[in-house]
Structures are given as structure tokens and as C-alpha cells.
CSV table of C-alpha atoms in Angstrom, one decimal:
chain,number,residue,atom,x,y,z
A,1,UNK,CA,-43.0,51.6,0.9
A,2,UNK,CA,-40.7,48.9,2.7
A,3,UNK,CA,-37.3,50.1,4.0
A,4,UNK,CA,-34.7,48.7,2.3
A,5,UNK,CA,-32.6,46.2,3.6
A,6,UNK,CA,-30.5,44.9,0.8
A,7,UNK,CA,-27.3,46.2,2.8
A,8,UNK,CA,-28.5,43.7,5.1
A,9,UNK,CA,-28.3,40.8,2.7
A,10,UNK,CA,-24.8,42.0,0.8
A,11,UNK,CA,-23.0,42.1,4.2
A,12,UNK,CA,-24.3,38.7,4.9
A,13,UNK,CA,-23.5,37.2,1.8
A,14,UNK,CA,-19.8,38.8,2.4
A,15,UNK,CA,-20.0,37.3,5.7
A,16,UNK,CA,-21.1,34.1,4.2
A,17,UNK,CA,-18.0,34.3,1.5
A,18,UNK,CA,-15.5,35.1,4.1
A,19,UNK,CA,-16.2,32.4,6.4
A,20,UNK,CA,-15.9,29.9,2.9
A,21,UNK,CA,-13.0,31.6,2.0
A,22,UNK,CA,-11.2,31.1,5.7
A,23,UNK,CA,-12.1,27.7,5.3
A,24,UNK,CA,-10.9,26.7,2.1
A,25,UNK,CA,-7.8,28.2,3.1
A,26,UNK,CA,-7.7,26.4,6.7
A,27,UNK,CA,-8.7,22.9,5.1
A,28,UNK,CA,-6.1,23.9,2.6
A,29,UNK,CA,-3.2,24.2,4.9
A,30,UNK,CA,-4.2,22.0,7.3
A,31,UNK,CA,-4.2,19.2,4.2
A,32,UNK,CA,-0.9,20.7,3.0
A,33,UNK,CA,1.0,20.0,6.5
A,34,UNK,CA,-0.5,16.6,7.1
A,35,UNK,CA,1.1,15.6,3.5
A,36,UNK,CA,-2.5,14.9,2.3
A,37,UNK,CA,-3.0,14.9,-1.4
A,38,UNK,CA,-4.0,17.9,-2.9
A,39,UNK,CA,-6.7,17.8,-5.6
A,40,UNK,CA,-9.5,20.6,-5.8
A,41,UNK,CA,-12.3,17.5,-4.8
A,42,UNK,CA,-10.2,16.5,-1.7
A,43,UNK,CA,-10.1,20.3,-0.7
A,44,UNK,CA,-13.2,21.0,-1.9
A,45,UNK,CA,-14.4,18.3,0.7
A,46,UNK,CA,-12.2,18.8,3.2
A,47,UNK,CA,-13.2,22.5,3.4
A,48,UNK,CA,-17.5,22.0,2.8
A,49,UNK,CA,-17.3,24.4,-0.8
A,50,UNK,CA,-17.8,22.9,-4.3
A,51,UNK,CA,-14.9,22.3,-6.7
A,52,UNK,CA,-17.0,24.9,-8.8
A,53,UNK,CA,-16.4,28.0,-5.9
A,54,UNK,CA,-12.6,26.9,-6.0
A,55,UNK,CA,-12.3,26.9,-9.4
A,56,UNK,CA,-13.8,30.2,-9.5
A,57,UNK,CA,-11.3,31.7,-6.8
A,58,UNK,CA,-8.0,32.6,-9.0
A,59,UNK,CA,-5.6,32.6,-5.8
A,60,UNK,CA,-6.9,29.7,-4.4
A,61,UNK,CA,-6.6,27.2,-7.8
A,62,UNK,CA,-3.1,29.1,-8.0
A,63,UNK,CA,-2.2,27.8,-4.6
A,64,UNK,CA,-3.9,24.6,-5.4
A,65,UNK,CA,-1.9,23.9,-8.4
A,66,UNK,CA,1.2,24.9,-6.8
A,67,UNK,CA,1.1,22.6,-3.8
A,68,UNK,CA,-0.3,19.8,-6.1
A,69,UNK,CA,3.1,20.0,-8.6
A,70,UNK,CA,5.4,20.1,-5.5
A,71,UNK,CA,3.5,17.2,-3.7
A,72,UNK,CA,3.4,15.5,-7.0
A,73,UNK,CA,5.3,12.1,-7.8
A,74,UNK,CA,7.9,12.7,-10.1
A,75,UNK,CA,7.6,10.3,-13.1
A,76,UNK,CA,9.9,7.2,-12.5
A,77,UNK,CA,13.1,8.0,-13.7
A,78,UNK,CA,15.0,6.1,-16.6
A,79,UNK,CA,17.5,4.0,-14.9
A,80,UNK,CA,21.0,5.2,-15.8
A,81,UNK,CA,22.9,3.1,-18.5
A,82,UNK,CA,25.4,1.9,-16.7
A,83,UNK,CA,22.9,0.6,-13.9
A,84,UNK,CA,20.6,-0.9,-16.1
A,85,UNK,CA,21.2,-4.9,-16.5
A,86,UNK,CA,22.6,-6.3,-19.9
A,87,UNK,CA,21.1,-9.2,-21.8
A,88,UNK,CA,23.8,-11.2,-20.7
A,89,UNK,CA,23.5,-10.5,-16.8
A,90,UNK,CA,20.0,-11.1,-16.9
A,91,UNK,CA,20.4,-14.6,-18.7
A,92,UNK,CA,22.6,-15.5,-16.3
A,93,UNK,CA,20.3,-14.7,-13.6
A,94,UNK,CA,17.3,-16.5,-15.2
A,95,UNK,CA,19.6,-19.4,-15.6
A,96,UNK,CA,20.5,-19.9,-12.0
A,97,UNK,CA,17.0,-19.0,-11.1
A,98,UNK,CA,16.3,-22.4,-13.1
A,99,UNK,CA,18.8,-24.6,-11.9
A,100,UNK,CA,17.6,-23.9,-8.2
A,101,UNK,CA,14.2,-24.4,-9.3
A,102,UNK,CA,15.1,-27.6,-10.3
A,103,UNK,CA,17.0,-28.5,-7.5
A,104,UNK,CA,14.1,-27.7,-5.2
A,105,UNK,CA,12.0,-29.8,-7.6
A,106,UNK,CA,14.4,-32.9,-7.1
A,107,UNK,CA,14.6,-32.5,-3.1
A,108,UNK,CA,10.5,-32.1,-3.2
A,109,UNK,CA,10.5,-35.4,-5.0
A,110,UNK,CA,12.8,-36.8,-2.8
A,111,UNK,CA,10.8,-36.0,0.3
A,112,UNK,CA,7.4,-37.5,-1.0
A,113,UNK,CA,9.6,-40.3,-2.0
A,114,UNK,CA,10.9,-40.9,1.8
A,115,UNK,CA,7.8,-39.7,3.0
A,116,UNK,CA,5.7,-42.3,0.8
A,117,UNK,CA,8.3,-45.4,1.8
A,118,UNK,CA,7.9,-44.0,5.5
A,119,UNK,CA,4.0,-44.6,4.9
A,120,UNK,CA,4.5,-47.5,3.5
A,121,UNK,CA,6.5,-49.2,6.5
A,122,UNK,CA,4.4,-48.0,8.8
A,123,UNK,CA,1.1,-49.7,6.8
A,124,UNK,CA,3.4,-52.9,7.0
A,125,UNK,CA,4.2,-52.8,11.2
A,126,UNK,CA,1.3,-54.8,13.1
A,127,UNK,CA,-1.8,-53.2,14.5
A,128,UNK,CA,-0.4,-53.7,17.8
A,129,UNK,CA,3.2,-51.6,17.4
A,130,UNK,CA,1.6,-48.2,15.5
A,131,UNK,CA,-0.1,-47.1,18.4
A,132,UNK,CA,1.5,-47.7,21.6
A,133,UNK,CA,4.3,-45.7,22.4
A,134,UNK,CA,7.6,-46.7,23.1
A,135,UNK,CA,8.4,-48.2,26.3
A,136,UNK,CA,10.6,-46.9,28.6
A,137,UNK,CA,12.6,-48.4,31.5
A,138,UNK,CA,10.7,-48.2,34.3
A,139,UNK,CA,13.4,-47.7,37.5
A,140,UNK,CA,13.0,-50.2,40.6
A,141,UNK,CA,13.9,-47.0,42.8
A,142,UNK,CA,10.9,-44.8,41.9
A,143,UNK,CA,10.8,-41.0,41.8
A,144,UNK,CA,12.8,-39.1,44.4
């Protein structure tokens, strides 16, 4: 008859769940004081388990669902009544957004207009004057 051994295999297997244990927990706090989002697949990950071993571990998904509500967003707030903008505050806004946007339309078409007559002089000047550059005085003295 062969000796029995399964006392072998239980204290490995609670060596085994110990050391996944120690590192969901490490992964967990290490996540926790980085600010990293805490979800049961980022822990899950982080720490080398399945979601399914977490979710099977009551203080652990405790834990997990504690740090996730206080790391969690609050919902945007309703802006308070008396900071919210009225109808006629926001008209007023839109209008003035439309009066610059036609003033910005009428400078823009001003500047293609000068910049089409500039064009258009320079198309007129002889061949010889758009290329050369101006002349300068040229001193009888010389450079110093």
C-alpha cells in the first residue's frame, strides 16, 4: 500500500493560497496608494489571480468595493440656481459672440481685398523692378 501523502498536497495548496492571497492584497495596496483605479480586472491583473478567486474572497471584494466608492467620481453636480446662466445672459453672450464673428469676417475680407490689390500691383510693375532689390547708397568712404 502507498504511504499517504495527501498532507503533502493540502499544505501546498495552503501555501499556494497564501502566497495568492499576499498578493492580491500587495497589488491591492500598492494600486490603492498609486491612485490607480480600482476594479476587480485591474486587481485581478495587477496581482496574477482571476476576477473569479477575488470574487470568491468575501474580505477582499469588501475591500475592493470600499476603495472603488471612495476613489469613485462623484456624479457631476447640478450647478446651483443662482450660478446657473439665465436665457437672457446667455442671449446676450451669443449675441456678442456674433457681432465679433462678423467683425472678424469683415477684417478677413478686407485683408484678401488689400492683399489681392497688393497682387495685383505687383503683376502690373515691369519684369525688371519685382526681382531686384532695392538699392542702397553705396558710401564713397567704404567700410571702416
Amino acid at each position: 500500500m502507498p504511504a499517504d501523502n495527501s498532507h503533502l498536497i493540502v499544505a501546498a495548496a495552503r501555501r499556494r493560497s497564501t502566497a495568492t492571497r499576499r498578493r492580491a492584497v500587495a497589488a491591492l495596496r500598492r494600486m490603492d496608494a498609486a491612485g490607480t483605479v480600482i476594479t476587480f480586472e485591474n486587481v485581478a491583473r495587477e496581482a496574477g489571480v482571476s476576477r473569479s478567486w477575488i470574487y470568491n474572497q468575501p474580505d477582499l471584494r469588501a475591500e475592493i468595493e470600499r476603495l472603488r466608492a471612495r476613489h469613485r467620481v462623484p456624479a457631476t453636480r447640478p450647478v446651483p440656481d443662482r450660478q446657473r446662466a439665465s436665457d437672457a445672459s446667455l442671449l446676450r453672450r451669443l449675441e456678442a459672440a456674433t457681432k465679433r464673428n462678423q467683425q472678424l469676417e469683415a477684417e478677413n475680407r478686407e485683408l484678401r481685398e488689400a492683399l489681392a490689390l497688393g497682387e495685383r500691383r505687383t503683376a502690373d510693375l515691369p519684369e525688371r523692378h519685382r526681382d531686384t532689390p532695392t538699392k542702397k547708397s553705396s558710401s564713397v568712404i567704404g567700410p571702416c
